[in-house]
CSV table of C-alpha atoms in Angstrom, one decimal:
chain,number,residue,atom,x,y,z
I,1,UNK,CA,0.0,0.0,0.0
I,2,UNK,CA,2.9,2.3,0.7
I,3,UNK,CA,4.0,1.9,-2.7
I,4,UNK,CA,0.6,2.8,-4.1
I,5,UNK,CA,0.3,6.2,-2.2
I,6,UNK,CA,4.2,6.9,-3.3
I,7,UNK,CA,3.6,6.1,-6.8
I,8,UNK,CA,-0.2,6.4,-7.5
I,9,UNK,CA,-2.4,3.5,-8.7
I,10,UNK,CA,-1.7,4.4,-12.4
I,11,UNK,CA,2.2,3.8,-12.3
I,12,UNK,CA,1.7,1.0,-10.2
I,13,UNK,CA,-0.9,-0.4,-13.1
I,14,UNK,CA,2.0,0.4,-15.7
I,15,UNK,CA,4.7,-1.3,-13.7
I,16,UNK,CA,2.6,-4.2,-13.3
I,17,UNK,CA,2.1,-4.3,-17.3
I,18,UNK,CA,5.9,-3.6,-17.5
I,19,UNK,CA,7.6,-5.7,-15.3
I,20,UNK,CA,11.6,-6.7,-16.1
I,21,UNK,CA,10.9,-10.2,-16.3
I,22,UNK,CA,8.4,-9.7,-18.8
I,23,UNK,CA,10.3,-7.2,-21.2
I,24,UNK,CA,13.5,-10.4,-20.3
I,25,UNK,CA,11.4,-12.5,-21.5
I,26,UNK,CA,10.6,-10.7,-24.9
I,27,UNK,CA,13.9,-10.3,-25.6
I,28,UNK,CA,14.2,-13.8,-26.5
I,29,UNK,CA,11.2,-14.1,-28.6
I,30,UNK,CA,11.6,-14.4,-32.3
I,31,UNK,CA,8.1,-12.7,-33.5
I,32,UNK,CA,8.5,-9.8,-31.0
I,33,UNK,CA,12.2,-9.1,-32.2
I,34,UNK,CA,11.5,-9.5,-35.5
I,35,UNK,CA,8.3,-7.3,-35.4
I,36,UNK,CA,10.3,-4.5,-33.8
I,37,UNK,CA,12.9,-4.2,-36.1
I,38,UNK,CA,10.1,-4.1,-38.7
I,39,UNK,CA,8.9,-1.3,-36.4
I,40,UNK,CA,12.5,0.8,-36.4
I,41,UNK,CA,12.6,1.0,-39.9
I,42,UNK,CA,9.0,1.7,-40.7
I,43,UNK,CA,7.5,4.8,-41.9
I,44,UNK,CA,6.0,6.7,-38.6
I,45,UNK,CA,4.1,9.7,-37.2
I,46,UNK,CA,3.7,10.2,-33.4
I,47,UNK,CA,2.4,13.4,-31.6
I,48,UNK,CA,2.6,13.9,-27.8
I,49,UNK,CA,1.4,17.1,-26.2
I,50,UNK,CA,0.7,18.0,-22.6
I,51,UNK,CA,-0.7,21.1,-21.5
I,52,UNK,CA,-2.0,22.5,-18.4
I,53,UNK,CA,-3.7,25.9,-16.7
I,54,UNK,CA,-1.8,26.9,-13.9
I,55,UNK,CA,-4.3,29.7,-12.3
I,56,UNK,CA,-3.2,32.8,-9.9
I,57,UNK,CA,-6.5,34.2,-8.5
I,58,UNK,CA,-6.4,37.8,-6.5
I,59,UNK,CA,-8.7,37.1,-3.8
I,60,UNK,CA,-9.7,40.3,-2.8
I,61,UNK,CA,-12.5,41.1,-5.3
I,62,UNK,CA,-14.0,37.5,-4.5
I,63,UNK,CA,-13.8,38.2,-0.8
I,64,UNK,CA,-15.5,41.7,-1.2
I,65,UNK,CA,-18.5,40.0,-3.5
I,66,UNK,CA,-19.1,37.1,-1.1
I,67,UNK,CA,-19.3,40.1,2.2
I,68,UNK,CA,-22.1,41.9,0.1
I,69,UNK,CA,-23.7,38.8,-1.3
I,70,UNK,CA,-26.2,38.4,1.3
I,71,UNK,CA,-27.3,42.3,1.6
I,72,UNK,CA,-27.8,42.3,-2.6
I,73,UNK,CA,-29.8,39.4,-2.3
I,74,UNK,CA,-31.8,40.8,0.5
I,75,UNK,CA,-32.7,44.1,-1.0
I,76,UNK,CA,-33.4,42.4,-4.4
I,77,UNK,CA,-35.6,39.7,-2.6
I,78,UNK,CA,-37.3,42.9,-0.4
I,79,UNK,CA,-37.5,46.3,-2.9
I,80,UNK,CA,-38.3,49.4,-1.6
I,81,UNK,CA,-42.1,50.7,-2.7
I,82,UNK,CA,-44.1,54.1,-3.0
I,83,UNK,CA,-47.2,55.0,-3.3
I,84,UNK,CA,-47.5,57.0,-6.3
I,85,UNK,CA,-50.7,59.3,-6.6
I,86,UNK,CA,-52.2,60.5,-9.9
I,87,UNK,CA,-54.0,63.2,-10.0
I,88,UNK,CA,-56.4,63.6,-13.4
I,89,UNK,CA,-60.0,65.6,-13.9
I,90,UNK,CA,-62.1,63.6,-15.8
I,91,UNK,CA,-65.6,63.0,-17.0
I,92,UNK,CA,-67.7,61.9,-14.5
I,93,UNK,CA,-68.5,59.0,-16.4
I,94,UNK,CA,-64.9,58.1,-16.6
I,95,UNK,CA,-64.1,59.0,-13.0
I,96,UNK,CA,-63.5,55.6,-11.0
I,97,UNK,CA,-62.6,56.5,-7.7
I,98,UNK,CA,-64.0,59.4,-5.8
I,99,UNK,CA,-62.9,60.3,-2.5
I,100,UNK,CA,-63.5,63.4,-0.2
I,101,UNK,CA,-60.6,65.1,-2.1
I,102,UNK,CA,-62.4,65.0,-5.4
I,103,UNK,CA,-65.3,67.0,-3.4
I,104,UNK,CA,-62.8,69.5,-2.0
I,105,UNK,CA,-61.6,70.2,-5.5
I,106,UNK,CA,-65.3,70.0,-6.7
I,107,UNK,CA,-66.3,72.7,-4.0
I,108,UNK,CA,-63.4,74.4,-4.9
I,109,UNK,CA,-64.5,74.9,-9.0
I,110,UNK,CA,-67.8,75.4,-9.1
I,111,UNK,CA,-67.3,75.6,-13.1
I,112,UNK,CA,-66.9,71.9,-13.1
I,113,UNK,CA,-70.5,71.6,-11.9
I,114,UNK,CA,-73.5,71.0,-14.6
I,115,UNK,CA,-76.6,71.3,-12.7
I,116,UNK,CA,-78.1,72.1,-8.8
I,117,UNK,CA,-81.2,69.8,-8.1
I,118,UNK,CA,-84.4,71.3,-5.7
I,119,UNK,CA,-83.3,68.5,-3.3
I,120,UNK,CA,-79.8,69.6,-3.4
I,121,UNK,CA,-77.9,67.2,-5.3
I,122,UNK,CA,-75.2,68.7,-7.5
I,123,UNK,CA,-74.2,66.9,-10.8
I,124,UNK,CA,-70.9,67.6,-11.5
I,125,UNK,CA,-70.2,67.5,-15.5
I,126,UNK,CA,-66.2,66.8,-14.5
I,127,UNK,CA,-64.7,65.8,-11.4
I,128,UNK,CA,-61.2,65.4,-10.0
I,129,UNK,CA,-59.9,61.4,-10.0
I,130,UNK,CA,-57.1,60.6,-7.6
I,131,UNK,CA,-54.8,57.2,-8.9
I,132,UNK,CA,-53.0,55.8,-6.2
I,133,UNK,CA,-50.8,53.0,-6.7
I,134,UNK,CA,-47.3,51.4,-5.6
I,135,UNK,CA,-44.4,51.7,-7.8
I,136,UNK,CA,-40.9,50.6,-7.1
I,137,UNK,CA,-39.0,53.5,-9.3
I,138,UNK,CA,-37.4,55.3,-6.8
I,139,UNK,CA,-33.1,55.9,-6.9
I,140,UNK,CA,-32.3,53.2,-4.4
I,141,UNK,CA,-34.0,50.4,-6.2
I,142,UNK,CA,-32.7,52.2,-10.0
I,143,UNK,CA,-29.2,52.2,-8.0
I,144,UNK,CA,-29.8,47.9,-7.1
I,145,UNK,CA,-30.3,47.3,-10.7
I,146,UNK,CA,-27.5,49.5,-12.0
I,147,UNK,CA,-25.4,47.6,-9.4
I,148,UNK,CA,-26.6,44.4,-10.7
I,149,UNK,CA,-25.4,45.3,-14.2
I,150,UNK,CA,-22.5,46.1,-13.4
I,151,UNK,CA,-21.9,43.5,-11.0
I,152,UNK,CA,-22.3,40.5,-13.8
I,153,UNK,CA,-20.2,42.0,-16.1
I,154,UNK,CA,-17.4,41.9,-13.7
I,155,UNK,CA,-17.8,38.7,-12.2
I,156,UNK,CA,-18.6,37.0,-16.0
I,157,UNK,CA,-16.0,38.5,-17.9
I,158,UNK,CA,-13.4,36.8,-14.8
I,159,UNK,CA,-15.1,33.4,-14.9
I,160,UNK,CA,-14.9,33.5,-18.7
I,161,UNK,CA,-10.9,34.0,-19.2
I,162,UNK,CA,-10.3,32.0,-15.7
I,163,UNK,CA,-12.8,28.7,-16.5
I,164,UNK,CA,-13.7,29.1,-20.2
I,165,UNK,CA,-11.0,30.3,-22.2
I,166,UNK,CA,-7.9,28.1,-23.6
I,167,UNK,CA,-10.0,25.2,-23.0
I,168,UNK,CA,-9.4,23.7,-26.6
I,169,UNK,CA,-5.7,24.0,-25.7
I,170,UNK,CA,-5.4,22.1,-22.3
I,171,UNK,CA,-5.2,18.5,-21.7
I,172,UNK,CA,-3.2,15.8,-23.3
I,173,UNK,CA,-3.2,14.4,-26.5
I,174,UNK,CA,-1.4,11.7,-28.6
I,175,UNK,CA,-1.4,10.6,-31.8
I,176,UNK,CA,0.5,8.1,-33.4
I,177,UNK,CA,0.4,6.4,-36.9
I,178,UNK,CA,2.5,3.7,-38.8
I,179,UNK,CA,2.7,2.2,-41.9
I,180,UNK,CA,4.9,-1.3,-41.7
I,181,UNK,CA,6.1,-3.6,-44.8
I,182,UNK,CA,6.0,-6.8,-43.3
I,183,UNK,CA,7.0,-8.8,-46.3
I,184,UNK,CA,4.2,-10.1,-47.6
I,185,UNK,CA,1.7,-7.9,-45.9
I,186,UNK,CA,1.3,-4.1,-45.2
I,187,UNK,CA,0.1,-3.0,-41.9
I,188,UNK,CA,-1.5,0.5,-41.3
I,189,UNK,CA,-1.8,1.4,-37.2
I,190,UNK,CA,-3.5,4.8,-36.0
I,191,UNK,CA,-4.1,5.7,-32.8
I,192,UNK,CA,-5.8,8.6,-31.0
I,193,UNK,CA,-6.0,9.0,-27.4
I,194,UNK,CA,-7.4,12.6,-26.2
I,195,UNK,CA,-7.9,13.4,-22.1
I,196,UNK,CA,-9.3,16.9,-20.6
I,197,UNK,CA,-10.2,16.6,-17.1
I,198,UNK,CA,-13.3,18.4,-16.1
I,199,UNK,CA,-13.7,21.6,-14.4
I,200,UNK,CA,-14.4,22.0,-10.4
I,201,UNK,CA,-17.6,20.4,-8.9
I,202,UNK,CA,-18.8,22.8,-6.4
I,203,UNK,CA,-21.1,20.4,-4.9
I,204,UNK,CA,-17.9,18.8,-4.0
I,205,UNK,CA,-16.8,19.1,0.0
I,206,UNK,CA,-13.1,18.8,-0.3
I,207,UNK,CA,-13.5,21.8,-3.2
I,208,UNK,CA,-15.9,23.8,-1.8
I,209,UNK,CA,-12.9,26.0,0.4
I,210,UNK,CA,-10.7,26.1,-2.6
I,211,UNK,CA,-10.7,29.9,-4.7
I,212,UNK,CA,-12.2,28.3,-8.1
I,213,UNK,CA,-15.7,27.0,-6.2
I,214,UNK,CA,-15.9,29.9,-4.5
I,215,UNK,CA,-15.7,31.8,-7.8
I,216,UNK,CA,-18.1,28.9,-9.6
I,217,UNK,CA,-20.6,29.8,-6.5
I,218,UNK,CA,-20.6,33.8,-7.3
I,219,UNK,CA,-20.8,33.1,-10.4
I,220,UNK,CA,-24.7,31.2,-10.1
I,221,UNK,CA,-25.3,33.1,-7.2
I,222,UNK,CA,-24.6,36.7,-9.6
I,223,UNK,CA,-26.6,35.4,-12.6
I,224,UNK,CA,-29.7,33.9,-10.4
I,225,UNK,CA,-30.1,37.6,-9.2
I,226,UNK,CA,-29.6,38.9,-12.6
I,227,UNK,CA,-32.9,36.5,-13.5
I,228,UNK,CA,-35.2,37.9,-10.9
I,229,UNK,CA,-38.4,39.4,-11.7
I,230,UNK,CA,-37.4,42.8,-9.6
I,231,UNK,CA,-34.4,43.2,-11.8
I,232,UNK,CA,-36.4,42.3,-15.1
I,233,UNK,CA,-39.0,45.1,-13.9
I,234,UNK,CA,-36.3,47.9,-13.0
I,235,UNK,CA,-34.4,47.7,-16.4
I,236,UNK,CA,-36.9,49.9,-17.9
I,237,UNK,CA,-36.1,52.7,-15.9
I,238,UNK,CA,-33.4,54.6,-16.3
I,239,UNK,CA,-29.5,53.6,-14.8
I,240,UNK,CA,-27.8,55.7,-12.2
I,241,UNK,CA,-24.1,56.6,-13.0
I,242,UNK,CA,-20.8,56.9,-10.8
I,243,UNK,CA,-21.1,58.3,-8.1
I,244,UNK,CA,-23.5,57.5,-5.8
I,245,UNK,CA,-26.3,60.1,-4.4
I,246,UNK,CA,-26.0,58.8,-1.0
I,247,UNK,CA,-29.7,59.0,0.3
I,248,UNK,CA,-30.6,58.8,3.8
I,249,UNK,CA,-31.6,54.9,2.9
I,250,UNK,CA,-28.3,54.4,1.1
I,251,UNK,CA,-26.4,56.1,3.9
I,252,UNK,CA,-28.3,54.5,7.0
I,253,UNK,CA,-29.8,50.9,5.7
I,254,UNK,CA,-26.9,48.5,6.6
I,255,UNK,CA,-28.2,46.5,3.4
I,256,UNK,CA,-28.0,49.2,1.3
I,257,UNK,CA,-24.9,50.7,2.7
I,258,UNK,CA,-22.9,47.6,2.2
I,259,UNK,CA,-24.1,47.7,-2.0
I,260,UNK,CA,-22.8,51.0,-2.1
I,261,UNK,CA,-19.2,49.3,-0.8
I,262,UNK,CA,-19.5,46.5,-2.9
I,263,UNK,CA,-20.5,49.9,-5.9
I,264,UNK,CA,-17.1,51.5,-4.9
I,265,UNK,CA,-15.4,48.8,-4.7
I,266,UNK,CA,-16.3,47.9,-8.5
I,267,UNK,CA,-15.6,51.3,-9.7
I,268,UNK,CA,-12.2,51.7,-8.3
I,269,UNK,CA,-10.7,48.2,-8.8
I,270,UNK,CA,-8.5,48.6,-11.9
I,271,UNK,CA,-6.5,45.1,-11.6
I,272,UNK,CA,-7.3,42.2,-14.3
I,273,UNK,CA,-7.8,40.5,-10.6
I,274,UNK,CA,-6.4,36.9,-12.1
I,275,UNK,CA,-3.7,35.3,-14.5
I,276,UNK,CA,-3.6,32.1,-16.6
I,277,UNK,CA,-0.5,30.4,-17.1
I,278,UNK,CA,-0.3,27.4,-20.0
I,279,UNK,CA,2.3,24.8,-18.6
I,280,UNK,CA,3.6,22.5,-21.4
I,281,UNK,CA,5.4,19.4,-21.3
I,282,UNK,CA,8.4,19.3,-23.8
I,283,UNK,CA,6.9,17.0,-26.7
I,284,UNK,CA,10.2,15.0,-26.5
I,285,UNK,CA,9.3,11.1,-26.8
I,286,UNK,CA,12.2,9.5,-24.7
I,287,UNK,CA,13.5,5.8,-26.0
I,288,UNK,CA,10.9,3.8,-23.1
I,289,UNK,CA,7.9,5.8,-24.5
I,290,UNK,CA,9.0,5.1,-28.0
I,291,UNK,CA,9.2,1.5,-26.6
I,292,UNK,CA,6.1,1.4,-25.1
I,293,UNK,CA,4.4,2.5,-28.4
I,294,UNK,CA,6.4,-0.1,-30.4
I,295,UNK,CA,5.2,-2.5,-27.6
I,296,UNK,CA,1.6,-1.6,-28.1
I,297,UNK,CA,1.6,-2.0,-31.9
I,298,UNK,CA,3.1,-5.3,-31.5
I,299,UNK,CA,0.1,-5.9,-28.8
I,300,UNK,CA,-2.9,-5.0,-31.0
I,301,UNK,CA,-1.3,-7.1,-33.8
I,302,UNK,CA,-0.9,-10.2,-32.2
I,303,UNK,CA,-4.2,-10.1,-30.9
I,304,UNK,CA,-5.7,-9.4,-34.1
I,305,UNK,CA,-3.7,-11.7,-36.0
I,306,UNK,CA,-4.8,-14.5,-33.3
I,307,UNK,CA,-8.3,-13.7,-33.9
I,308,UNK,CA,-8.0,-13.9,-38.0
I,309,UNK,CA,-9.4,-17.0,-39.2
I,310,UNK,CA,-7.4,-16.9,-42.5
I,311,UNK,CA,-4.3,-15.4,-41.4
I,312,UNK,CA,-0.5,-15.9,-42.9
I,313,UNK,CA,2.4,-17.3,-41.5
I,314,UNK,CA,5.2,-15.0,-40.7
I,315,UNK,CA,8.4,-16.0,-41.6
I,316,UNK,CA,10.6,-14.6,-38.7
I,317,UNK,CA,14.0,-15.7,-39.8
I,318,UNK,CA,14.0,-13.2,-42.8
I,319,UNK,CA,17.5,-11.0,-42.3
I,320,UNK,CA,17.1,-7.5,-40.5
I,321,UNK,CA,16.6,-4.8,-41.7
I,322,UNK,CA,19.3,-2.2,-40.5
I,323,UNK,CA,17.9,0.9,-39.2
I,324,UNK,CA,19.3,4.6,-39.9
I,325,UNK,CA,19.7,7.4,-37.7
I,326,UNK,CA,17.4,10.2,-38.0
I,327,UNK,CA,16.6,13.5,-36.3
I,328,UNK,CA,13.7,12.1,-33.8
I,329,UNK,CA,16.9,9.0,-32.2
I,330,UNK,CA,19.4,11.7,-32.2
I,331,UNK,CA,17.4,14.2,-30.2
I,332,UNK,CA,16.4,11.3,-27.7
I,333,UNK,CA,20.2,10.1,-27.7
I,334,UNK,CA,20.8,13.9,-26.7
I,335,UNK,CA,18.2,14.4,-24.0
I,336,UNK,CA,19.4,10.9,-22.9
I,337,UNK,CA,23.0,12.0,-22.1
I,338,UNK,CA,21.8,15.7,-20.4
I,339,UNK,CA,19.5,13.7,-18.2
I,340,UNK,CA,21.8,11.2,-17.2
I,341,UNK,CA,25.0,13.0,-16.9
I,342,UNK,CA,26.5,14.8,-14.2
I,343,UNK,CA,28.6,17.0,-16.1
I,344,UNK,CA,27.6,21.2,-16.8
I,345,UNK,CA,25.8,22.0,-19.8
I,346,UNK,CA,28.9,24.0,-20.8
I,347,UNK,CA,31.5,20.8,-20.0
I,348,UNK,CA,28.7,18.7,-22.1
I,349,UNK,CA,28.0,21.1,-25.1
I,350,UNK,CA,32.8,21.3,-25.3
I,351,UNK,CA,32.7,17.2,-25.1
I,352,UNK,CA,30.2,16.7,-27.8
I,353,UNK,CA,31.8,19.4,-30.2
I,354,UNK,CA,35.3,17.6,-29.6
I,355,UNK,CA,34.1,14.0,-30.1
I,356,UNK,CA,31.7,15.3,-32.5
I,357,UNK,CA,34.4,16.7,-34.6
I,358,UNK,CA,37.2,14.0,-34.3
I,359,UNK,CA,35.2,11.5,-35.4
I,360,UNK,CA,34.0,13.3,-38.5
I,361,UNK,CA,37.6,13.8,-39.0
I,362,UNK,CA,37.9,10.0,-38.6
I,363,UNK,CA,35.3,9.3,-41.1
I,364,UNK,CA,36.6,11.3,-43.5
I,365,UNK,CA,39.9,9.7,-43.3
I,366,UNK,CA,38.5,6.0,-43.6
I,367,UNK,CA,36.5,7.3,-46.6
I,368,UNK,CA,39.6,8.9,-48.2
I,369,UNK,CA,42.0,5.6,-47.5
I,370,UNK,CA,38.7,3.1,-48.9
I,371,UNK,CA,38.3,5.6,-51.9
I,372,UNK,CA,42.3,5.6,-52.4
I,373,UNK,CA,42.5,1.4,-52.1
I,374,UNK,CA,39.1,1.3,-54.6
I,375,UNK,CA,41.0,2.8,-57.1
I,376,UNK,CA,44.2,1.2,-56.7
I,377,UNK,CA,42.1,-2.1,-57.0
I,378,UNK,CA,40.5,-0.7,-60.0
I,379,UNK,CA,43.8,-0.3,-61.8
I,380,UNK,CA,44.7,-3.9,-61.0
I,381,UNK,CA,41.5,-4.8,-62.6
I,382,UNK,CA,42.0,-2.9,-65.6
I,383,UNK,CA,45.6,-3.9,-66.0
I,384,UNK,CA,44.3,-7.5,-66.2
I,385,UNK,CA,41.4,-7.1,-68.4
I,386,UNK,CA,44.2,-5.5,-70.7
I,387,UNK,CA,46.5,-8.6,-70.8
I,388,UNK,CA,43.1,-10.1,-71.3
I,389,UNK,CA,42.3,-8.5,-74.2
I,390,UNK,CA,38.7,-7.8,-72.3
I,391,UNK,CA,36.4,-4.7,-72.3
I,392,UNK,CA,38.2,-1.7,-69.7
I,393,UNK,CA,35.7,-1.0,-66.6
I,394,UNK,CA,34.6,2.0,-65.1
I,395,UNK,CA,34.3,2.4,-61.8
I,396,UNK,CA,30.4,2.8,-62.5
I,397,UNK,CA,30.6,-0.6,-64.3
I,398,UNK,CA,31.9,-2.4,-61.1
I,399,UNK,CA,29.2,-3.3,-58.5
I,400,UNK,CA,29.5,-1.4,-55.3
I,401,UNK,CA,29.3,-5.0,-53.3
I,402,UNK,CA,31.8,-6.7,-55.0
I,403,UNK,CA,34.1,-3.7,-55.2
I,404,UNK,CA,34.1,-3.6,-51.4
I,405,UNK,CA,34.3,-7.0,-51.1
I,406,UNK,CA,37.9,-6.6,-52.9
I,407,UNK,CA,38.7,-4.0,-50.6
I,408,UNK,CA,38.1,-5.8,-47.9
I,409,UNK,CA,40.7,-8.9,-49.2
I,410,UNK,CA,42.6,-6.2,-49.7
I,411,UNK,CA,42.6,-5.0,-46.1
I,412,UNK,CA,42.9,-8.3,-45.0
I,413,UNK,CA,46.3,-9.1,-47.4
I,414,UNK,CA,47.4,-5.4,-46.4
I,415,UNK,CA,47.8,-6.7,-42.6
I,416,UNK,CA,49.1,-9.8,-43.3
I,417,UNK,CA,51.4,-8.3,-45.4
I,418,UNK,CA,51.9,-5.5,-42.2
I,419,UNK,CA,51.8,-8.7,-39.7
I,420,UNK,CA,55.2,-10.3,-41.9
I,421,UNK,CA,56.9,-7.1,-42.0
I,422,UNK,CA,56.9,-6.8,-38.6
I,423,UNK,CA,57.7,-10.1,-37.9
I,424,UNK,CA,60.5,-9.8,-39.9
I,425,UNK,CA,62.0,-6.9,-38.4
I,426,UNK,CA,61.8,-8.6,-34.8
I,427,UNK,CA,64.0,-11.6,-36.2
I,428,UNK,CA,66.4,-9.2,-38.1
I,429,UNK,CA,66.8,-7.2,-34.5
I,430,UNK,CA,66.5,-10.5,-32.8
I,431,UNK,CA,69.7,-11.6,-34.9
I,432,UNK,CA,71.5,-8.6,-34.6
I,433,UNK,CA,71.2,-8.4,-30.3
I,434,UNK,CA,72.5,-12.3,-30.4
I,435,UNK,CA,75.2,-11.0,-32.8
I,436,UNK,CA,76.6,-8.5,-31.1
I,437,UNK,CA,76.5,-10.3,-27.7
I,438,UNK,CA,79.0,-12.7,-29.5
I,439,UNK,CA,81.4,-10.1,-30.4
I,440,UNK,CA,81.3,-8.9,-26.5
I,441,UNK,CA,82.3,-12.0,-25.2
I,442,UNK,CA,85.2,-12.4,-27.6
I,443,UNK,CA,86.7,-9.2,-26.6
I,444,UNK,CA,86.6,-9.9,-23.2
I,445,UNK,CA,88.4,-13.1,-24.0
């Protein structure tokens, strides 16, 4: 269990998969070897990329939102109301609502009456009508839903760069394809693996202290209020604008006096308040992935190729195929040595130049000496084909195998040759030492 927590349950799953015995094992196995030198020398593509969002959140605005949270949402729940009163002389067969003011007014114009009855009733032709009715347009609730406004555009236009944005460019993705000549077959492999984790859950306990679910929860919390019916009704009315008249509600009501904070607050906040970092992992694909993908397609072909009903018989004793050096093995041979060396990147960078350049030097000597003793050999040829009375060759006419081939019996009679010369010279020296340790004991004689 200790080895779980150190290492996770994922690497210990891949471990498992990848133990030494096993990869031993394979490396006395005929199809697998065979297969993966197919592999080395086959035409493939492989993409690795690794990305993450490495967030740095300023936690004052979302400390100053979630303070004046609960007093917004109380004075949007609870809006202030008037009664308004509309005052209007009508017709008395329009009038609706006549009160002991409309017969103050009435007594008041006595133009506005038609006719005065023997009994004393007075028929007015026109009277006064008094509309009263509640209406929430007053400053203090115009000020809520400027505040409101305001408020989501902040707090959206954070979640949006800090949640939503660079989303396409996170996660991990890989991508390989290969085409492989087996012979008497081709074999196509493409494989796409794509992960993204998901965002924070908010309903989650262990989150729910962490900056981003706080953010997530002002977030609903701003856009609920938003969607209220109050806020709906007030956007017909016109906005206030910076700064605030502070009435005696806005200055005395705690609820209202902590919206004006949170208002201030808003308007004098100039910071972007976050930043988004993109961490990516170098796209290098080290020699045990490039192994581990080899080992895959080998994998998926073997349990396909078990699974064929009319499948062919691979002939694993064909010869190798040899397998040159390209850009992708000497960048890994590369990041190989930096990793595993102990030496300075300066002390590295002077030891590869050096043993870069001598054995270019090298090269270019054994290429000279092999050009020199092909065309001394050549000659020799020629020479004979003269005596022969046989077409002369060119060295285009001479096959590139066999002309090596000559070089090398030429090599080889060059050291034998070297290897009798020099064992020559040690029995002439030989001689000459027993020779003159004659003469020195006649002389002493």
């Amino acid at each position: 269990m200790a080895n779980v927590e150190s290492t996770g349950f994922v690497q210990e799953t891949y471990e498992n998969m990848n133990r030494k015995e096993m990869q031993e094992r394979l490396k006395d196995d005929k199809f697998y070897n065979y297969f993966y030198n197919l592999l080395e020398n086959a035409s493939n593509y492989c993409k690795f990329s690794n990305a993450r969002l490495v967030k740095s959140i300023d936690e004052e605005w979302v400390k100053e939102i979630e303070e004046a949270m609960p007093s917004l949402h109380y004075v949007i729940v609870h809006p202030r109301k008037f009664i308004e009163e509309e005052r209007e002389v009508v017709n008395v067969a329009m009038a609706r609502n006549i009160t002991t003011e409309s017969i103050r007014h009435l007594l008041q114009h006595s133009n506005l009456i038609d006719e005065y009855k023997e009994d004393g009733t007075v028929i007015p032709s026109r009277i006064l009508n008094v509309y009263k009715e509640e209406s929430i347009n007053i400053y203090e609730n115009r000020f809520i839903c400027t505040l409101m406004a305001e408020l989501q555009y902040f707090v959206n236009k954070r979640f949006n760069v800090i949640f939503e944005a660079s989303k396409d460019e996170i996660g991990t993705f890989f991508e390989v394809e290969s085409r492989v000549d087996n012979y008497t077959e081709v074999i196509e492999y493409n494989l796409s693996v794509k992960i993204q984790e998901k965002q924070t859950d908010v309903n989650n306990e262990e989150e729910n202290n962490n900056i981003f679910a706080r953010i997530i929860r002002i977030h609903q919390q701003v856009n609920m209020l938003a969607a209220t019916e109050f806020i709906g009704l007030m956007k017909r009315y016109p906005t206030v604008s910076h700064p605030i008249v502070k009435t005696n509600v806005i200055g005395k009501n705690k609820d209202y006096k902590a919206c004006h904070k949170l208002w201030n607050f808003i308007h004098s906040y100039n910071r972007v308040g976050y930043k988004v970092n993109i961490v990516k992992q170098e796209p290098n694909i080290s020699r045990q992935f490039e192994r581990d993908i080899y080992n895959t397609i080998i994998r998926d072909y073997s349990m396909l190729h078990n699974n064929m009903e009319f499948a062919n018989d691979i002939d694993v004793e064909r010869p190798r195929k040899e397998r040159e050096m390209d850009v992708k093995q000497i960048r890994q041979m590369l990041e190989e040595m930096m990793l595993k060396t102990s030496l300075s990147d300066a002390a590295l960078r002077k030891l590869i130049v050096k043993e870069l350049s001598d054995l270019q030097m090298k090269r270019k000597a054994q290429l000279a000496e092999m050009e020199r003793i092909r065309r001394q050999k050549m000659k020799e040829i020629r020479k004979n084909q003269v005596r022969q009375g046989e077409k002369e060759l060119t060295l285009e006419d001479v096959d590139n195998e066999k002309v090596f081939a000559m070089l090398g019996e030429v090599e080889k009679a060059g050291e034998e040759n070297r290897g009798e010369k020099t064992k020559g010279k040690k029995q002439s020296l030989r001689q000459k030492r027993q020779e003159r340790a004659a003469r020195r004991k006649t002389n002493k004689k």
